PDB file of C-alpha atoms in Angstrom:
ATOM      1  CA  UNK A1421     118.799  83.872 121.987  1.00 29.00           C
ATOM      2  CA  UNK A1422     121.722  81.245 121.187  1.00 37.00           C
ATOM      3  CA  UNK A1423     125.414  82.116 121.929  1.00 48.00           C
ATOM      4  CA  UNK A1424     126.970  82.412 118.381  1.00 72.00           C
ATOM      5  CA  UNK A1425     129.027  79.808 117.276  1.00 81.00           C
ATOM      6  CA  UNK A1426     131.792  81.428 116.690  1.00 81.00           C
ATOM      7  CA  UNK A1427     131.964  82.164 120.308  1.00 81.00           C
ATOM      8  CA  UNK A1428     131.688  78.997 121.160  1.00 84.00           C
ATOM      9  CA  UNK A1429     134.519  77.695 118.918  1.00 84.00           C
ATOM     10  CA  UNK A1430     136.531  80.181 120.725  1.00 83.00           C
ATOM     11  CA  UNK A1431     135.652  78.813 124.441  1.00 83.00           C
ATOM     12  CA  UNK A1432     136.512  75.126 123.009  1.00 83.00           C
ATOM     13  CA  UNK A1433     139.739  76.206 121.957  1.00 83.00           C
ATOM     14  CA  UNK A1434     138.819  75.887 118.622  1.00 84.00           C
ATOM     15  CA  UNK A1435     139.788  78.841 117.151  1.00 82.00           C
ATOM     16  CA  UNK A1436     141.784  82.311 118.159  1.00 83.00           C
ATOM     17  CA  UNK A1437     140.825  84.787 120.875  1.00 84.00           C
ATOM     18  CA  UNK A1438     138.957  87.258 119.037  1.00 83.00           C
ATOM     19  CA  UNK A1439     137.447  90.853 120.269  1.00 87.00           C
ATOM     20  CA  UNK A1440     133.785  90.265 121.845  1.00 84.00           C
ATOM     21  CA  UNK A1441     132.047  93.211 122.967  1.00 88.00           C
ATOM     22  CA  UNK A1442     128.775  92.624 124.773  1.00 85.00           C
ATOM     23  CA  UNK A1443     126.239  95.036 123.352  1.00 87.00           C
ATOM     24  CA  UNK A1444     123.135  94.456 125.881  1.00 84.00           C
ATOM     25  CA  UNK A1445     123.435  94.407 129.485  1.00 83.00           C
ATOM     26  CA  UNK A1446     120.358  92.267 130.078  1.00 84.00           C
ATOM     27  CA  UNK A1447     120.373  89.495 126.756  1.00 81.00           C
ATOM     28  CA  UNK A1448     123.775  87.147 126.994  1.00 76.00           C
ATOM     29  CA  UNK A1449     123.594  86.522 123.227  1.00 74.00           C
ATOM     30  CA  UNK A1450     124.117  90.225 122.148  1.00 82.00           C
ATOM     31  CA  UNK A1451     127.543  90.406 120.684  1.00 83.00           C
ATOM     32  CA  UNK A1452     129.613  91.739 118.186  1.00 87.00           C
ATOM     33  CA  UNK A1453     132.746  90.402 117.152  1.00 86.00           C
ATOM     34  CA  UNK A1454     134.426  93.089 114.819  1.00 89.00           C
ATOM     35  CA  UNK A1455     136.997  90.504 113.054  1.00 89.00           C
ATOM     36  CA  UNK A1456     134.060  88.100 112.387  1.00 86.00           C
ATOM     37  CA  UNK A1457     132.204  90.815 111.127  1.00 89.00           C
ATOM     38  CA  UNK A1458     135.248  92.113 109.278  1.00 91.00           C
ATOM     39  CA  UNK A1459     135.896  88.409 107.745  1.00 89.00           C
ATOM     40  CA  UNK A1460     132.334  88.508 106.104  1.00 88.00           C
ATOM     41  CA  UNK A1461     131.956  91.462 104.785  1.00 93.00           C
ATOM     42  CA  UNK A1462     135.169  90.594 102.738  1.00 94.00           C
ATOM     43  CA  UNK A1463     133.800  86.369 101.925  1.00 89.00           C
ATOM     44  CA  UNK A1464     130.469  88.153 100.878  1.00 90.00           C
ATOM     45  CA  UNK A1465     132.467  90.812  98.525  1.00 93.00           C
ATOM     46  CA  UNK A1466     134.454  87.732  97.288  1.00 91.00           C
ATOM     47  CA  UNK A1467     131.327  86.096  96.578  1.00 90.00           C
ATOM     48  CA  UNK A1468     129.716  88.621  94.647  1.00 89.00           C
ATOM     49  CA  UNK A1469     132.777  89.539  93.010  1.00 92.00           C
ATOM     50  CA  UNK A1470     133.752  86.305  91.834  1.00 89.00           C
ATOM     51  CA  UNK A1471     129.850  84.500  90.869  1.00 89.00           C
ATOM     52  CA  UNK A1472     128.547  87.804  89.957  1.00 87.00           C
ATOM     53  CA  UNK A1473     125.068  86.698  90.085  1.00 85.00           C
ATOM     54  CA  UNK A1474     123.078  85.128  92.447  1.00 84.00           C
ATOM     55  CA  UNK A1475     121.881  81.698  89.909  1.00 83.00           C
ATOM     56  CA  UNK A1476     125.919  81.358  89.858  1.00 82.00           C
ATOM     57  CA  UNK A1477     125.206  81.219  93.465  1.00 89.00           C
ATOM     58  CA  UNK A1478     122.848  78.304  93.524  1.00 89.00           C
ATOM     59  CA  UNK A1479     125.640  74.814  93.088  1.00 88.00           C
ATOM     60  CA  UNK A1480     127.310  76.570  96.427  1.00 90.00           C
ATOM     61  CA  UNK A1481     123.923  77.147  98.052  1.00 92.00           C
ATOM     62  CA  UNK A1482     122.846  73.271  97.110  1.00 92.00           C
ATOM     63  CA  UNK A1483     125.784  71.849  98.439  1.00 94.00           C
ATOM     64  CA  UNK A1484     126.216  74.234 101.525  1.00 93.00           C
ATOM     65  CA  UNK A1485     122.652  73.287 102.607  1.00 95.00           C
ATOM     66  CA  UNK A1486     122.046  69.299 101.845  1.00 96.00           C
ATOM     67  CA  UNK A1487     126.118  69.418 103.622  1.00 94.00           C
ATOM     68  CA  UNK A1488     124.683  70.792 107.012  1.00 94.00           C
ATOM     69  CA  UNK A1489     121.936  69.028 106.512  1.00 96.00           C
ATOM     70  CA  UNK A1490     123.821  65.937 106.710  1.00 96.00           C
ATOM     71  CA  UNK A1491     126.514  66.956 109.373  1.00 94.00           C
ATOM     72  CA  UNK A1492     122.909  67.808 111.641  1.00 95.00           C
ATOM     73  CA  UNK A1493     121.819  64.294 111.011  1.00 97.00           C
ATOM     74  CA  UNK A1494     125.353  62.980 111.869  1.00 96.00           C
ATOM     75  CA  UNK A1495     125.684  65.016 115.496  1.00 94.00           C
ATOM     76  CA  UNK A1496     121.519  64.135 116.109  1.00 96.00           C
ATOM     77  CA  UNK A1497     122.540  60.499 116.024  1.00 96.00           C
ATOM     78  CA  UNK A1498     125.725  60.969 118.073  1.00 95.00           C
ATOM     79  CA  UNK A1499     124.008  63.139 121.098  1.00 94.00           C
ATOM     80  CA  UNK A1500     120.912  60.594 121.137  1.00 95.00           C
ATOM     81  CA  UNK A1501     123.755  57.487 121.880  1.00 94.00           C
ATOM     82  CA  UNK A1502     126.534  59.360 123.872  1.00 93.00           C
ATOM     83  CA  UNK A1503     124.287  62.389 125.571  1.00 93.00           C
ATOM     84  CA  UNK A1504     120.954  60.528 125.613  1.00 94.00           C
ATOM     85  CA  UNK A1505     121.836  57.407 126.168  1.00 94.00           C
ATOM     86  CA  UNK A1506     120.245  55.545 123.521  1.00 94.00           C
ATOM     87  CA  UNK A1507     121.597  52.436 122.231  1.00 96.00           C
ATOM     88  CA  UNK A1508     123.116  52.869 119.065  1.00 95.00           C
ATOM     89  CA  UNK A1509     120.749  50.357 117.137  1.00 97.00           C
ATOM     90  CA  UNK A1510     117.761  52.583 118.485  1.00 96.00           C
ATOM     91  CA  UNK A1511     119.409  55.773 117.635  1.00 96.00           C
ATOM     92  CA  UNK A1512     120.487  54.467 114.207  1.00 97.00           C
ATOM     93  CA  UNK A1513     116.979  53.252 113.448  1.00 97.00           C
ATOM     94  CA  UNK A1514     115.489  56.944 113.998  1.00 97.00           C
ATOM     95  CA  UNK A1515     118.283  58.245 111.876  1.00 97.00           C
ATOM     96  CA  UNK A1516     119.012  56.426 109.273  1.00 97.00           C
ATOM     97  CA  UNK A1517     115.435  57.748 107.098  1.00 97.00           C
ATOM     98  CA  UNK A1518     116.455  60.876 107.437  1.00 96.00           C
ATOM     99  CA  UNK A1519     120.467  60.674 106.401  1.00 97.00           C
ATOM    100  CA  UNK A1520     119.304  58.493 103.188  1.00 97.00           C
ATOM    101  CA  UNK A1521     116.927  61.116 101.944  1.00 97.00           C
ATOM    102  CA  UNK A1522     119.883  63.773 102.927  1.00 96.00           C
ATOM    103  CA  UNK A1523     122.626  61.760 101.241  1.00 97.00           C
ATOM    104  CA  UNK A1524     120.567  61.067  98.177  1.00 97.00           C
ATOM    105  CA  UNK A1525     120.417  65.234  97.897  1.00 96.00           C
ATOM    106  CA  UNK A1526     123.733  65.847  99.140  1.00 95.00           C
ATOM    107  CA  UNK A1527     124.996  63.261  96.055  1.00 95.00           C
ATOM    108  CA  UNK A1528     122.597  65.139  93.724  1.00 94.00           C
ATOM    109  CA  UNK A1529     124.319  68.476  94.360  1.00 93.00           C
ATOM    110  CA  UNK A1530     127.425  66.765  94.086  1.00 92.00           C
ATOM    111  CA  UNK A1531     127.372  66.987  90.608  1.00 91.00           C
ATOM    112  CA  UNK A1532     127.614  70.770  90.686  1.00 91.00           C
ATOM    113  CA  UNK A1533     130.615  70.876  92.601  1.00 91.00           C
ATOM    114  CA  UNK A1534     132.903  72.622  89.420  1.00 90.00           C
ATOM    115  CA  UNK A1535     129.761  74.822  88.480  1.00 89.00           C
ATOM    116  CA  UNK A1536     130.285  76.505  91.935  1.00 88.00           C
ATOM    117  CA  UNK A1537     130.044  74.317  94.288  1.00 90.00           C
ATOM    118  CA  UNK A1538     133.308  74.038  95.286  1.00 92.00           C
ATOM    119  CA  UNK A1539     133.019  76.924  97.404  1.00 92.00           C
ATOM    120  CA  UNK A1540     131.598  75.745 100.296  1.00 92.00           C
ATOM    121  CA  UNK A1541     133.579  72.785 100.211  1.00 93.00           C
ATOM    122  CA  UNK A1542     137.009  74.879 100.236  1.00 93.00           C
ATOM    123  CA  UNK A1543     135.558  77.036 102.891  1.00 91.00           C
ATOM    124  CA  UNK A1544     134.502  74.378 105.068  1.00 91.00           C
ATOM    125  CA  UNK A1545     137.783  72.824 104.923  1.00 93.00           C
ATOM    126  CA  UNK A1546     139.469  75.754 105.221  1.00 92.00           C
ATOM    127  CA  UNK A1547     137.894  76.352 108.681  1.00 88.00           C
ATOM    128  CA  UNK A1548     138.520  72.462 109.522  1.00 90.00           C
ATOM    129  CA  UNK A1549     142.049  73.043 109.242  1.00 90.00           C
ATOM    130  CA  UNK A1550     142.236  76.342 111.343  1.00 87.00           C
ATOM    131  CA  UNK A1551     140.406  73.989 114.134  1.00 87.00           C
ATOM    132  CA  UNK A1552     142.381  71.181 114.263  1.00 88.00           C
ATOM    133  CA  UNK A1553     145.829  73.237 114.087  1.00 86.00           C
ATOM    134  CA  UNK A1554     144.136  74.948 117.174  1.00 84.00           C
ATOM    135  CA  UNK A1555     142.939  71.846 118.860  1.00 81.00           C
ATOM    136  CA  UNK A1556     146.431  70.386 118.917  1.00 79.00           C
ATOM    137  CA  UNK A1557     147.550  73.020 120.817  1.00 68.00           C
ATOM    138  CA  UNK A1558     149.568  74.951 118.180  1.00 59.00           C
ATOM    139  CA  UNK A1559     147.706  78.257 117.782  1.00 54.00           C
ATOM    140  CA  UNK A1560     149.121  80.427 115.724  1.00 51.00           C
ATOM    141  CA  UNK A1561     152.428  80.000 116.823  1.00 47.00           C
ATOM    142  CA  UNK A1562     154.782  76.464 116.453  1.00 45.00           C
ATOM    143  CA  UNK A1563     156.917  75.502 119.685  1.00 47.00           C
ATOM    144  CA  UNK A1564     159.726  75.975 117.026  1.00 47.00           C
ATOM    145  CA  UNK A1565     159.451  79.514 116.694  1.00 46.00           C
ATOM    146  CA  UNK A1566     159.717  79.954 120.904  1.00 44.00           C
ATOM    147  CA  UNK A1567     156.411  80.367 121.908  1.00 42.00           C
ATOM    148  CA  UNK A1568     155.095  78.959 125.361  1.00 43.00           C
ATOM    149  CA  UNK A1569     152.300  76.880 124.819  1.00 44.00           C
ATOM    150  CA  UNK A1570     149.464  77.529 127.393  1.00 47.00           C
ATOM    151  CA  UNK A1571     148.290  73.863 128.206  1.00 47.00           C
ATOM    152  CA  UNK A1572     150.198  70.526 128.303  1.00 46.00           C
ATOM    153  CA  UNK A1573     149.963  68.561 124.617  1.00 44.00           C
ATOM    154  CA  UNK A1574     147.017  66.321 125.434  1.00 45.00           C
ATOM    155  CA  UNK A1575     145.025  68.433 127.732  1.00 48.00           C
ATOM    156  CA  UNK A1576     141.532  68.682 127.104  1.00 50.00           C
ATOM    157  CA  UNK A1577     138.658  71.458 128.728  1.00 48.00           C
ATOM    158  CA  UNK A1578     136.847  68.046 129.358  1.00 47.00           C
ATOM    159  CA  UNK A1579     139.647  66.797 132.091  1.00 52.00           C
ATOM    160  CA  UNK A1580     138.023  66.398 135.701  1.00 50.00           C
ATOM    161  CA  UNK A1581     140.053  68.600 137.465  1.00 55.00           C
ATOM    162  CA  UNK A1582     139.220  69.759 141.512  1.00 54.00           C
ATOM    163  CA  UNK A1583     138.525  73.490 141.547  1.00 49.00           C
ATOM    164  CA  UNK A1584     139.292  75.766 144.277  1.00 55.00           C
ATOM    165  CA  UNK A1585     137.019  76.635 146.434  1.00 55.00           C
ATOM    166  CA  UNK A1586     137.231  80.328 145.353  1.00 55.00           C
ATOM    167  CA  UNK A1587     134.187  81.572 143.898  1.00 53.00           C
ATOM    168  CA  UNK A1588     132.756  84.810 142.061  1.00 53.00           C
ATOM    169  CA  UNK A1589     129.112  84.953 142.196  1.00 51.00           C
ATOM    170  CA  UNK A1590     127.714  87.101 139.724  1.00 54.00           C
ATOM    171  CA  UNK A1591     123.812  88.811 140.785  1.00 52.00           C
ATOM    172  CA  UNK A1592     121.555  91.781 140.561  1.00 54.00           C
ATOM    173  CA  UNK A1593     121.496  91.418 144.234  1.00 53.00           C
ATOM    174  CA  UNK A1594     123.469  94.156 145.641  1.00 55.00           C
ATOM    175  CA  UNK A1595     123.541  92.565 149.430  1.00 55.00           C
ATOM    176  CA  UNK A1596     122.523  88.905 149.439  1.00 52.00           C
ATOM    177  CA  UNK A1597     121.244  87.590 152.301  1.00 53.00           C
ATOM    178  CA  UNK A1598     123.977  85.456 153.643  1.00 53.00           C
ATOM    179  CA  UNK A1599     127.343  86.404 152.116  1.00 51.00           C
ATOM    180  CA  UNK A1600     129.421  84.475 154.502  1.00 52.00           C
ATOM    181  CA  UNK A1601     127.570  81.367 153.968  1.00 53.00           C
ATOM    182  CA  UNK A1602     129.204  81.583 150.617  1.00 52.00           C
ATOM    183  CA  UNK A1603     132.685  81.968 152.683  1.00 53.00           C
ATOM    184  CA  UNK A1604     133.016  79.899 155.206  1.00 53.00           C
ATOM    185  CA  UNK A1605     135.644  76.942 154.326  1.00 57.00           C
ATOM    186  CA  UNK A1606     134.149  73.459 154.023  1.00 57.00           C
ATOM    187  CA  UNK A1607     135.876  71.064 156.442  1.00 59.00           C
ATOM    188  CA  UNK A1608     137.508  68.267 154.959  1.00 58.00           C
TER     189      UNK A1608
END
């Protein structure tokens, strides 16, 4: 089972430390995250309270839908050049059919953007914003207001740094066979 997203966002440094309590000892994906779960109960009572029925609901559900549709094709093309190495003409050839027939919906449900569909849209940026205040290293406190920021402006979890050669290892194995091969220092 997938890691939630959320979770991830939160390892990236893209948004706030949040409460994650691991419900299952044996399945990594089992989580609960009260504030998450806190946030959409009240978005849901939002929505119903402010569409009232679910065909109001439909513009937002066309344009949340043909939009990650889109976004999907976008990061597809993206990992097949920069993870796959594909060239970009080869990647762009595979892609390009299916962001034309996504675009050509995504512009259709365009058009229902003041019947509705502008919730998405505010949501999405809404969450845009909370990710690239975090990314720059702000959080939710400014340098003006005396907080110590945690990592140097520019610093990025992608940064080859050497590690120590400390290590945890995590098992089921209550005696492994050779613990002090795991020990010994490497000579340099």
């Amino acid at each position: 089972m997938p890691i939630p997203l959320t979770r991830q966002a939160i390892q990236l440094g893209l948004l706030p430390r949040l409460e994650i309590r691991h419900t299952s000892e044996t399945q990594v994906g089992q989580i609960y995250m009260p504030r998450v779960n806190g946030l959409l109960l009240l978005g849901v009572l939002l929505l119903v309270a402010l569409f009232r029925s679910s065909s109001a609901l439909a513009s937002a559900y066309g344009i949340a839908v043909t939009g990650t549709m889109v976004v999907t094709a976008m990061m597809a093309f993206i990992v097949m050049w920069k993870s796959w190495k594909w060239s970009p003409w080869a990647a762009a050839a595979l892609i390009a059919p299916f962001l034309l027939i996504d675009l050509t919906f995504l512009g259709a449900n365009m058009l229902k953007v003041l019947e509705g569909g502008y919730m998405p849209l505010a949501l999405g940026g809404l969450v845009m914003l909370v990710m690239l205040h975090m990314r720059r290293g702000g959080g939710f406190f400014s340098a003006s207001k005396g907080a110590q920021q945690t990592c140097p402006a520019g610093a990025s979890m992608f940064e080859k740094k050497p590690l120590p050669r400390r290590h945890v290892y995590i098992t089921s194995i209550t005696k492994p066979p050779s613990a002090t091969a795991y020990s010994r220092p490497r000579a340099p």
